[in-house]
Tab-separated table of C-alpha atoms in Angstrom:
chain	number	residue	atom	x	y	z
Q	1	PRO	CA	21.297	-23.713	-31.817
Q	2	LEU	CA	21.297	-20.773	-29.416
Q	3	LEU	CA	18.197	-18.680	-29.019
Q	4	VAL	CA	18.901	-15.000	-29.494
Q	5	MET	CA	16.696	-12.533	-27.663
Q	6	PRO	CA	15.732	-9.559	-29.851
Q	7	ASN	CA	17.020	-6.147	-28.853
Q	8	ARG	CA	14.030	-3.824	-28.693
Q	9	LYS	CA	15.978	-0.687	-29.607
Q	10	THR	CA	17.686	-2.051	-32.707
Q	11	ASP	CA	15.136	-4.661	-33.764
Q	12	LYS	CA	13.865	-4.041	-37.320
Q	13	ASN	CA	11.310	-6.852	-37.244
Q	14	PRO	CA	7.791	-5.422	-37.841
Q	15	GLU	CA	6.288	-7.979	-35.441
Q	16	ASN	CA	8.142	-6.345	-32.564
Q	17	ALA	CA	7.362	-2.798	-33.714
Q	18	SER	CA	4.335	-2.587	-31.439
Q	19	ARG	CA	6.588	-2.834	-28.392
Q	20	ARG	CA	8.952	-0.031	-29.422
Q	21	GLY	CA	8.515	3.543	-28.274
Q	22	LYS	CA	6.068	2.813	-25.487
Q	23	GLY	CA	8.441	3.500	-22.617
Q	24	THR	CA	8.536	1.572	-19.419
Q	25	LYS	CA	5.497	0.590	-17.422
Q	26	ARG	CA	6.769	2.658	-14.527
Q	27	ALA	CA	6.794	5.803	-16.681
Q	28	GLN	CA	3.305	5.064	-17.971
Q	29	ASN	CA	1.896	4.586	-14.477
Q	30	ARG	CA	3.624	7.673	-13.073
Q	31	LYS	CA	0.789	9.976	-14.135
Q	32	HIS	CA	-1.698	7.957	-12.059
Q	33	ILE	CA	0.432	8.372	-8.952
Q	34	GLU	CA	0.290	12.174	-9.142
Q	35	GLU	CA	-3.390	12.337	-8.197
Q	36	THR	CA	-4.867	12.291	-4.701
Q	37	VAL	CA	-7.142	9.367	-3.902
Q	38	THR	CA	-8.761	7.687	-0.885
Q	39	ARG	CA	-9.437	3.951	-0.648
Q	40	ASP	CA	-10.621	1.521	2.037
Q	41	TYR	CA	-8.755	-1.767	2.462
Q	42	THR	CA	-9.016	-4.773	4.755
Q	43	ILE	CA	-5.625	-5.981	5.970
Q	44	HIS	CA	-5.407	-9.534	7.301
Q	45	LEU	CA	-2.759	-9.170	9.988
Q	46	HIS	CA	-3.004	-12.667	11.452
Q	47	LYS	CA	-1.465	-14.502	8.497
Q	48	GLN	CA	1.423	-12.033	8.287
Q	49	VAL	CA	2.270	-11.864	12.001
Q	50	HIS	CA	2.214	-15.669	12.328
Q	51	GLY	CA	5.541	-16.880	13.662
Q	52	THR	CA	6.595	-13.535	15.138
Q	53	CYS	CA	7.875	-13.407	18.704
Q	54	PHE	CA	5.103	-12.563	21.216
Q	55	LYS	CA	6.813	-9.425	22.467
Q	56	ARG	CA	7.012	-7.935	18.983
Q	57	ARG	CA	3.567	-8.656	17.564
Q	58	SER	CA	1.832	-5.283	17.879
Q	59	SER	CA	4.875	-3.396	16.653
Q	60	GLN	CA	5.124	-5.868	13.752
Q	61	CYS	CA	1.474	-5.103	12.885
Q	62	ILE	CA	2.325	-1.407	12.585
Q	63	LYS	CA	5.238	-2.243	10.264
Q	64	ILE	CA	2.993	-4.485	8.138
Q	65	ILE	CA	0.350	-1.763	7.791
Q	66	ARG	CA	3.023	0.782	6.863
Q	67	SER	CA	4.575	-1.451	4.183
Q	68	PHE	CA	1.110	-2.303	2.806
Q	69	ALA	CA	0.362	1.406	2.405
Q	70	GLN	CA	3.694	2.016	0.670
Q	71	ARG	CA	2.942	-0.695	-1.897
Q	72	ALA	CA	-0.712	0.236	-2.410
Q	73	MET	CA	-0.272	4.004	-2.683
Q	74	LYS	CA	3.295	4.071	-4.059
Q	75	THR	CA	4.557	6.689	-1.601
Q	76	GLN	CA	7.452	6.341	0.813
Q	77	ASP	CA	6.103	8.957	3.250
Q	78	VAL	CA	3.445	7.116	5.282
Q	79	ARG	CA	1.768	8.570	8.376
Q	80	ILE	CA	-0.316	6.493	10.789
Q	81	ASP	CA	-3.260	8.078	12.595
Q	82	THR	CA	-3.234	7.917	16.410
Q	83	LYS	CA	-6.651	6.189	16.517
Q	84	LEU	CA	-5.335	3.335	14.376
Q	85	ASN	CA	-2.236	3.061	16.551
Q	86	LYS	CA	-4.379	2.886	19.713
Q	87	PHE	CA	-6.634	0.277	18.080
Q	88	ILE	CA	-3.657	-1.969	17.273
Q	89	TRP	CA	-2.131	-1.576	20.744
Q	90	ALA	CA	-5.474	-1.819	22.662
Q	91	LYS	CA	-5.025	-5.521	23.501
Q	92	GLY	CA	-1.381	-5.139	24.482
Q	93	ILE	CA	1.844	-6.195	22.840
Q	94	LYS	CA	1.031	-9.911	22.441
Q	95	SER	CA	-2.602	-9.813	21.315
Q	96	TYR	CA	-3.603	-7.886	18.219
Q	97	PRO	CA	-6.669	-7.637	15.968
Q	98	THR	CA	-6.666	-10.365	13.336
Q	99	ARG	CA	-8.034	-8.040	10.649
Q	100	VAL	CA	-8.223	-4.295	10.411
Q	101	ARG	CA	-10.162	-2.063	8.021
Q	102	VAL	CA	-8.094	0.983	7.079
Q	103	ARG	CA	-8.588	4.076	4.950
Q	104	LEU	CA	-5.562	5.059	2.877
Q	105	SER	CA	-5.533	8.673	1.698
Q	106	ARG	CA	-2.879	9.892	-0.703
Q	107	LYS	CA	-2.537	13.636	-0.107
Q	108	ARG	CA	-0.414	16.520	-1.297
Q	109	ASN	CA	2.485	17.501	0.922
Q	110	GLU	CA	2.098	21.099	2.129
Q	111	ASP	CA	5.698	21.317	3.310
Q	112	GLU	CA	7.806	23.155	0.729
Q	113	ASP	CA	11.118	21.413	1.443
Q	114	ALA	CA	9.679	17.889	1.516
Q	115	LYS	CA	11.397	15.104	-0.413
Q	116	GLU	CA	8.152	13.832	-1.948
Q	117	LYS	CA	5.149	15.663	-3.349
Q	118	LEU	CA	2.645	13.202	-1.872
Q	119	TYR	CA	2.196	11.341	1.396
Q	120	THR	CA	-0.193	8.635	2.613
Q	121	LEU	CA	-2.335	8.996	5.719
Q	122	ILE	CA	-3.619	5.745	7.237
Q	123	SER	CA	-6.708	5.952	9.426
Q	124	HIS	CA	-8.918	3.344	11.049
Q	125	VAL	CA	-12.424	2.619	9.722
Q	126	SER	CA	-14.259	1.804	12.936
Q	127	GLU	CA	-17.640	0.842	11.426
Q	128	VAL	CA	-16.513	-2.776	10.919
Q	129	THR	CA	-16.143	-5.195	13.839
Q	130	GLY	CA	-16.000	-8.960	14.358
Q	131	THR	CA	-17.110	-11.091	11.417
Q	132	GLU	CA	-18.403	-8.189	9.324
Q	133	PHE	CA	-15.252	-8.243	7.141
Q	134	ARG	CA	-16.796	-10.798	4.783
Q	135	GLY	CA	-17.631	-9.452	1.372
Q	136	LEU	CA	-15.796	-6.179	1.884
Q	137	GLY	CA	-13.296	-5.467	-0.831
Q	138	THR	CA	-11.272	-2.471	-1.775
Q	139	THR	CA	-13.541	0.524	-2.195
Q	140	VAL	CA	-12.752	3.999	-3.484
Q	141	VAL	CA	-14.050	6.705	-1.151
Q	142	ASP	CA	-15.311	9.984	-2.597
Q	143	GLN	CA	-14.254	13.070	-0.706
């Protein structure tokens, strides 16, 4: 016998009634994206840059940080602070910091003809150095 998957729109079964009319998860989470928020994250660059050509490592770190911010803050417009850029490139193109503590700030776009309402600013949290990354998780920063 073939298993038939129930159609949520036309399903009359009362057991599946709790799933109907809720909308998609993306639509439910959309209201949370509209607010501005600031969080601190630790990004482990070493395990993601592993295997990359030596002459591309620092530039790959910048791409990794940018993609991390896009996933965490759900914005396509991501701007990297110059202090963070200098911190990543301080050791040259081959050597890079194994971990970096960053502050992601989702802000409103002041530009009227911008494609998106919000953008993410990534800045470096310089209080943490060396082995002090242990025990630090994601923290919400009050502004």
